[in-house]
mmCIF file of C-alpha atoms in Angstrom:
data_model
loop_
_atom_site.group_PDB
_atom_site.id
_atom_site.type_symbol
_atom_site.label_atom_id
_atom_site.label_comp_id
_atom_site.label_asym_id
_atom_site.label_seq_id
_atom_site.Cartn_x
_atom_site.Cartn_y
_atom_site.Cartn_z
ATOM 1 C CA UNK A 1 -18.706 3.291 7.841
ATOM 2 C CA UNK A 2 -18.052 6.020 10.356
ATOM 3 C CA UNK A 3 -17.903 9.861 9.299
ATOM 4 C CA UNK A 4 -13.796 9.218 10.094
ATOM 5 C CA UNK A 5 -12.706 6.515 7.854
ATOM 6 C CA UNK A 6 -11.718 7.657 4.535
ATOM 7 C CA UNK A 7 -11.458 5.850 1.092
ATOM 8 C CA UNK A 8 -7.788 5.554 0.206
ATOM 9 C CA UNK A 9 -8.807 3.408 -3.225
ATOM 10 C CA UNK A 10 -9.895 4.693 -6.814
ATOM 11 C CA UNK A 11 -13.873 5.502 -6.752
ATOM 12 C CA UNK A 12 -13.362 3.850 -10.949
ATOM 13 C CA UNK A 13 -12.025 0.596 -9.519
ATOM 14 C CA UNK A 14 -15.107 -1.944 -9.709
ATOM 15 C CA UNK A 15 -15.027 -0.172 -13.660
ATOM 16 C CA UNK A 16 -11.458 -1.496 -14.132
ATOM 17 C CA UNK A 17 -12.789 -5.159 -12.298
ATOM 18 C CA UNK A 18 -15.395 -5.105 -15.345
ATOM 19 C CA UNK A 19 -13.483 -4.365 -18.060
ATOM 20 C CA UNK A 20 -11.833 -8.213 -18.419
ATOM 21 C CA UNK A 21 -15.264 -9.073 -17.971
ATOM 22 C CA UNK A 22 -16.157 -6.865 -21.288
ATOM 23 C CA UNK A 23 -13.257 -6.787 -23.385
ATOM 24 C CA UNK A 24 -11.576 -10.230 -24.038
ATOM 25 C CA UNK A 25 -14.642 -12.108 -24.266
ATOM 26 C CA UNK A 26 -14.918 -9.458 -26.993
ATOM 27 C CA UNK A 27 -10.828 -9.647 -28.886
ATOM 28 C CA UNK A 28 -12.136 -13.906 -27.974
ATOM 29 C CA UNK A 29 -14.688 -13.806 -30.096
ATOM 30 C CA UNK A 30 -12.913 -11.607 -32.761
ATOM 31 C CA UNK A 31 -9.875 -14.338 -33.168
ATOM 32 C CA UNK A 32 -11.936 -16.700 -33.191
ATOM 33 C CA UNK A 33 -14.135 -15.828 -36.326
ATOM 34 C CA UNK A 34 -10.809 -14.985 -37.889
ATOM 35 C CA UNK A 35 -9.656 -18.410 -37.069
ATOM 36 C CA UNK A 36 -13.572 -20.048 -38.110
ATOM 37 C CA UNK A 37 -12.602 -17.846 -40.773
ATOM 38 C CA UNK A 38 -9.461 -18.713 -42.116
ATOM 39 C CA UNK A 39 -9.736 -23.083 -41.951
ATOM 40 C CA UNK A 40 -13.511 -23.280 -42.824
ATOM 41 C CA UNK A 41 -13.061 -25.239 -46.903
ATOM 42 C CA UNK A 42 -15.355 -22.751 -48.227
ATOM 43 C CA UNK A 43 -14.815 -19.165 -46.862
ATOM 44 C CA UNK A 44 -13.214 -16.873 -48.228
ATOM 45 C CA UNK A 45 -9.102 -17.676 -48.070
ATOM 46 C CA UNK A 46 -7.423 -14.991 -45.813
ATOM 47 C CA UNK A 47 -4.536 -14.583 -48.039
ATOM 48 C CA UNK A 48 -0.397 -15.316 -46.487
ATOM 49 C CA UNK A 49 -0.413 -12.271 -45.027
ATOM 50 C CA UNK A 50 -3.586 -12.016 -43.458
ATOM 51 C CA UNK A 51 -2.872 -15.682 -42.095
ATOM 52 C CA UNK A 52 0.404 -13.917 -39.879
ATOM 53 C CA UNK A 53 -1.662 -10.602 -38.679
ATOM 54 C CA UNK A 54 -3.831 -13.466 -37.411
ATOM 55 C CA UNK A 55 -1.754 -15.812 -35.881
ATOM 56 C CA UNK A 56 -0.019 -12.066 -34.473
ATOM 57 C CA UNK A 57 -3.781 -11.396 -33.409
ATOM 58 C CA UNK A 58 -4.229 -14.529 -31.499
ATOM 59 C CA UNK A 59 -0.958 -13.871 -29.613
ATOM 60 C CA UNK A 60 -1.691 -10.409 -28.491
ATOM 61 C CA UNK A 61 -5.062 -10.945 -27.172
ATOM 62 C CA UNK A 62 -3.931 -13.821 -25.309
ATOM 63 C CA UNK A 63 -1.359 -11.359 -23.755
ATOM 64 C CA UNK A 64 -3.198 -9.017 -23.284
ATOM 65 C CA UNK A 65 -5.785 -11.390 -21.777
ATOM 66 C CA UNK A 66 -2.811 -12.455 -19.541
ATOM 67 C CA UNK A 67 -2.113 -8.684 -18.421
ATOM 68 C CA UNK A 68 -5.492 -6.912 -17.877
ATOM 69 C CA UNK A 69 -5.856 -10.408 -15.522
ATOM 70 C CA UNK A 70 -3.208 -10.251 -13.379
ATOM 71 C CA UNK A 71 -3.086 -5.846 -13.709
ATOM 72 C CA UNK A 72 -6.933 -5.014 -12.295
ATOM 73 C CA UNK A 73 -8.540 -8.836 -11.257
ATOM 74 C CA UNK A 74 -6.430 -8.219 -7.915
ATOM 75 C CA UNK A 75 -8.287 -5.033 -7.019
ATOM 76 C CA UNK A 76 -10.059 -3.995 -4.205
ATOM 77 C CA UNK A 77 -11.880 -0.915 -2.875
ATOM 78 C CA UNK A 78 -9.617 0.043 1.021
ATOM 79 C CA UNK A 79 -10.944 2.254 3.439
ATOM 80 C CA UNK A 80 -8.935 4.258 6.122
ATOM 81 C CA UNK A 81 -10.425 3.853 9.325
ATOM 82 C CA UNK A 82 -9.133 5.101 12.981
ATOM 83 C CA UNK A 83 -8.189 1.576 14.206
ATOM 84 C CA UNK A 84 -7.716 -0.407 10.826
ATOM 85 C CA UNK A 85 -8.172 -1.163 7.171
ATOM 86 C CA UNK A 86 -11.493 -2.235 5.517
ATOM 87 C CA UNK A 87 -11.227 -4.201 2.554
ATOM 88 C CA UNK A 88 -14.093 -4.686 -0.054
ATOM 89 C CA UNK A 89 -15.263 -6.241 -2.513
ATOM 90 C CA UNK A 90 -18.830 -6.312 -3.963
ATOM 91 C CA UNK A 91 -20.602 -8.466 -0.838
ATOM 92 C CA UNK A 92 -17.348 -9.594 1.150
ATOM 93 C CA UNK A 93 -16.439 -7.264 3.458
ATOM 94 C CA UNK A 94 -12.494 -7.928 6.024
ATOM 95 C CA UNK A 95 -11.507 -5.841 8.025
ATOM 96 C CA UNK A 96 -7.977 -6.107 8.694
ATOM 97 C CA UNK A 97 -6.297 -4.341 12.428
ATOM 98 C CA UNK A 98 -3.209 -2.192 11.306
ATOM 99 C CA UNK A 99 -0.873 -4.654 13.386
ATOM 100 C CA UNK A 100 -1.870 -7.578 11.466
ATOM 101 C CA UNK A 101 0.345 -5.664 8.130
ATOM 102 C CA UNK A 102 4.081 -7.007 7.139
ATOM 103 C CA UNK A 103 4.754 -4.399 4.549
ATOM 104 C CA UNK A 104 3.774 -1.670 2.029
ATOM 105 C CA UNK A 105 4.368 -2.037 -1.837
ATOM 106 C CA UNK A 106 4.353 0.668 -4.151
ATOM 107 C CA UNK A 107 3.360 2.602 -6.593
ATOM 108 C CA UNK A 108 4.068 -0.140 -8.966
ATOM 109 C CA UNK A 109 4.461 0.511 -12.734
ATOM 110 C CA UNK A 110 1.062 -0.508 -14.229
ATOM 111 C CA UNK A 111 -1.366 3.182 -15.275
ATOM 112 C CA UNK A 112 -2.815 2.381 -12.597
ATOM 113 C CA UNK A 113 -0.701 3.004 -9.428
ATOM 114 C CA UNK A 114 -1.195 0.272 -7.882
ATOM 115 C CA UNK A 115 -0.155 -0.538 -3.747
ATOM 116 C CA UNK A 116 0.334 -3.786 -2.621
ATOM 117 C CA UNK A 117 -0.041 -4.233 1.320
ATOM 118 C CA UNK A 118 0.920 -7.195 2.604
ATOM 119 C CA UNK A 119 -0.709 -8.773 5.731
ATOM 120 C CA UNK A 120 1.168 -11.137 8.608
ATOM 121 C CA UNK A 121 -1.741 -13.622 8.516
ATOM 122 C CA UNK A 122 -4.028 -14.269 5.670
ATOM 123 C CA UNK A 123 -7.948 -12.989 5.358
ATOM 124 C CA UNK A 124 -10.349 -14.318 2.576
ATOM 125 C CA UNK A 125 -8.976 -11.798 0.146
ATOM 126 C CA UNK A 126 -5.727 -13.872 0.698
ATOM 127 C CA UNK A 127 -1.943 -12.661 1.827
ATOM 128 C CA UNK A 128 -1.650 -8.712 0.596
ATOM 129 C CA UNK A 129 -4.214 -6.442 -0.980
ATOM 130 C CA UNK A 130 -3.558 -4.929 -3.506
ATOM 131 C CA UNK A 131 -5.280 -1.903 -4.641
ATOM 132 C CA UNK A 132 -5.121 1.886 -6.892
ATOM 133 C CA UNK A 133 -5.129 5.457 -5.037
ATOM 134 C CA UNK A 134 -7.187 7.676 -7.259
ATOM 135 C CA UNK A 135 -5.761 9.607 -9.914
ATOM 136 C CA UNK A 136 -1.694 11.693 -8.703
ATOM 137 C CA UNK A 137 -3.039 10.591 -5.266
ATOM 138 C CA UNK A 138 -0.434 7.238 -4.978
ATOM 139 C CA UNK A 139 2.820 9.030 -3.289
ATOM 140 C CA UNK A 140 0.181 10.699 -0.869
ATOM 141 C CA UNK A 141 -1.468 7.680 -0.237
ATOM 142 C CA UNK A 142 1.655 5.396 0.127
ATOM 143 C CA UNK A 143 3.094 8.554 3.023
ATOM 144 C CA UNK A 144 -0.150 7.924 4.726
ATOM 145 C CA UNK A 145 -0.301 4.167 5.043
ATOM 146 C CA UNK A 146 4.104 4.300 6.225
ATOM 147 C CA UNK A 147 3.523 7.085 8.529
ATOM 148 C CA UNK A 148 0.744 4.449 10.698
ATOM 149 C CA UNK A 149 2.079 2.762 13.101
ATOM 150 C CA UNK A 150 2.379 -1.127 12.317
ATOM 151 C CA UNK A 151 2.712 -2.658 15.945
#
């Protein structure tokens, strides 16, 4: 990475990617514990209201898990270099020249203001790159990306 390179993704990207691996097993463990407690004949019998609450909690856990995985796991660290983008994910790095960018979309509806870069050809990260810019800088990052010469 050169001195002129600028990170345009949030410093919290790795934290956001780690979050599903912490919160989802915790919620799933509580869901399993609740069902085991309900279904075991020798355990304390939860009432009808608590059974309904357990069903709702199970549905909430499943829906929350799907949303969290779809929003957070695709995030990448993106560094803007003079002639392209450096895309990182832990131990994998790849370089995407500006000419390989087909379109730029975003920021999206999530609180992370994710920006999606569609590529003309797929890289090791797939046909698109999704990243979250620093907080309150999504519009500035988006305008700087759109101002690039993509030819």
